[in-house]
Amino acid sequence: MRILIVGNGGREHALLWKLRRDAPSAEFFATRPNGGMAALCEPVALAPGDVEALAGWAAAHRIDLTVIGPEAPLAAGIVDRFEAKGLPVFGPSKAAARIEASKAYAKDLMRGAGVPTAEYRTFSNLEGAEAYVRERGAPIVVKASGLAAGKGAVVCPTEAEALDAVRSMLGALQFGEAGREVVIEEHMEGEEISVFAVTDGAHCVMLVSAQDHKRIGDGDTGPNTGGMGAYAPVSLATPDLIERARTTVFQPTLAALAADGSPFKGLLYAGLMLTRDGIKVVEFNCRFGDPETQVVLPMLDSSLLELLATVAEGGSLAGRRVRQRAGAAVTTVVAAGGYPGGYQNGKTIRIPDSLETDNLMVFHAGTEQRGADLVTSGGRVLAVTALADSFSVAADESRDAAARISFEGAYHRMDIGWRERARLEKKA
Ligand code: AMP
Ligand code: GLY
């Protein structure tokens, strides 16, 4: 079997790692693989966004399964291009990817399907948006509707901040096209979890719940990042709660997408807020989350490949279930000094030989092999995942292993999973 992975970050390294365990004899290819992926696959010298060229390459190289990591190629229609060539591919069509690529579309779909989410209105004219902010008052949340690399949501504690946000989006076009339309929504309160379902468009196979840590600093302080760590499972997400998420969020959303003529096949990611009034959707993503994938896949004992291949080939997931391992996984991201602001690439990375074991994985994100050296090539450099029988051991091991990796300016959080730790300590 010949498998192509599109993307080259920590999420894609984790996908490659898991699929190789599921199919040790398969041949693997990846687009411009990072320094960790390069040892595990054949490189393809095309960018993940080079949709047309990738479809041609996959056809010429008789690829049996392509797995798309990032949202941008999905929103650009990579799946439609592969399917037009009869190539099995895991991911949603361009139309279905709107669930992430257009927050306005996602909100309207949820409203129509009765899926619980924050009250909202959509605007493309500045005066209307300003009037709505004044009418609703603060706190309020302003979001660029389009793809904005995770930076398009502004939680505004004051009306003045909300007015600034709509002006920077609709007036100054700070997010370019992505912010020509904005969603203004009610501020919700509660703890957030990430829930992934592999879906054939009608049936869901739920994966273990996770929680990520978006802020740069300990205690969830400082600016937002792409994610500084994650853990799974989240004890708040009881089997009962996951089942409720499946029936009240995932199933009605998939039914609405299908009714809209855009059935969603792939990985549907719901960011859920556990509010006093129950589960509410913060956002949907049309792909695996990063860094959640670096804990969700190590927790998966059964085959991921079987699920992805079934969906890519148009099969049904009816009655399928996954087997999770016991215990917990925690990942700590090691970032470049200065991130999420300016930082330098090209720093030599040292990972002790004895660090990686069956229960300790170093997933690469922004790394590159330069001659004999592994060097940094991005803001988030590595994700260090520990598996253990308990959350607290996994968290300690992930943090301690992250501290043993060195490069100039290396930074990592010390408190990944602090909410879980506090919950467990309260129980004890
Ligand atoms: P999004 O890009 O929609 O995922 O939003 C990014 C982050 O902003 C979320 O992870 C939340 O922490 C926060 N956020 C988004 N929408 C809301 C909301 N309606 N109420 C409170 N916080 C929100
Ligand atoms: N972890 C958040 C995301 O992947 O969008």
PDB file of C-alpha atoms in Angstrom, residues 144-148 168-182:
ATOM      1  CA  ALA A 144     -13.406  36.940  11.072  1.00  0.00           C
ATOM      2  CA  SER A 145     -15.577  34.482   9.154  1.00  0.00           C
ATOM      3  CA  GLY A 146     -12.824  33.082   6.939  1.00  0.00           C
ATOM      4  CA  LEU A 147      -9.629  31.134   7.624  1.00  0.00           C
ATOM      5  CA  ALA A 148      -7.273  33.236   9.753  1.00  0.00           C
ATOM      6  CA  SER A 168      -9.862  46.317  12.094  1.00  0.00           C
ATOM      7  CA  MET A 169     -11.664  43.457  10.302  1.00  0.00           C
ATOM      8  CA  LEU A 170     -14.321  45.207   8.214  1.00  0.00           C
ATOM      9  CA  GLY A 171     -12.638  48.616   7.946  1.00  0.00           C
ATOM     10  CA  ALA A 172      -8.875  48.054   7.791  1.00  0.00           C
ATOM     11  CA  LEU A 173      -9.185  44.478   6.426  1.00  0.00           C
ATOM     12  CA  GLN A 174      -6.573  43.302   8.926  1.00  0.00           C
ATOM     13  CA  PHE A 175      -7.438  39.686   8.076  1.00  0.00           C
ATOM     14  CA  GLY A 176      -7.799  40.381   4.374  1.00  0.00           C
ATOM     15  CA  GLU A 177     -10.605  38.499   2.637  1.00  0.00           C
ATOM     16  CA  ALA A 178     -11.150  36.314   5.727  1.00  0.00           C
ATOM     17  CA  GLY A 179     -12.452  39.349   7.615  1.00  0.00           C
ATOM     18  CA  ARG A 180     -14.742  40.836   4.948  1.00  0.00           C
ATOM     19  CA  GLU A 181     -17.525  39.080   6.801  1.00  0.00           C
ATOM     20  CA  VAL A 182     -17.613  38.924  10.604  1.00  0.00           C
TER      21      VAL A 182
END
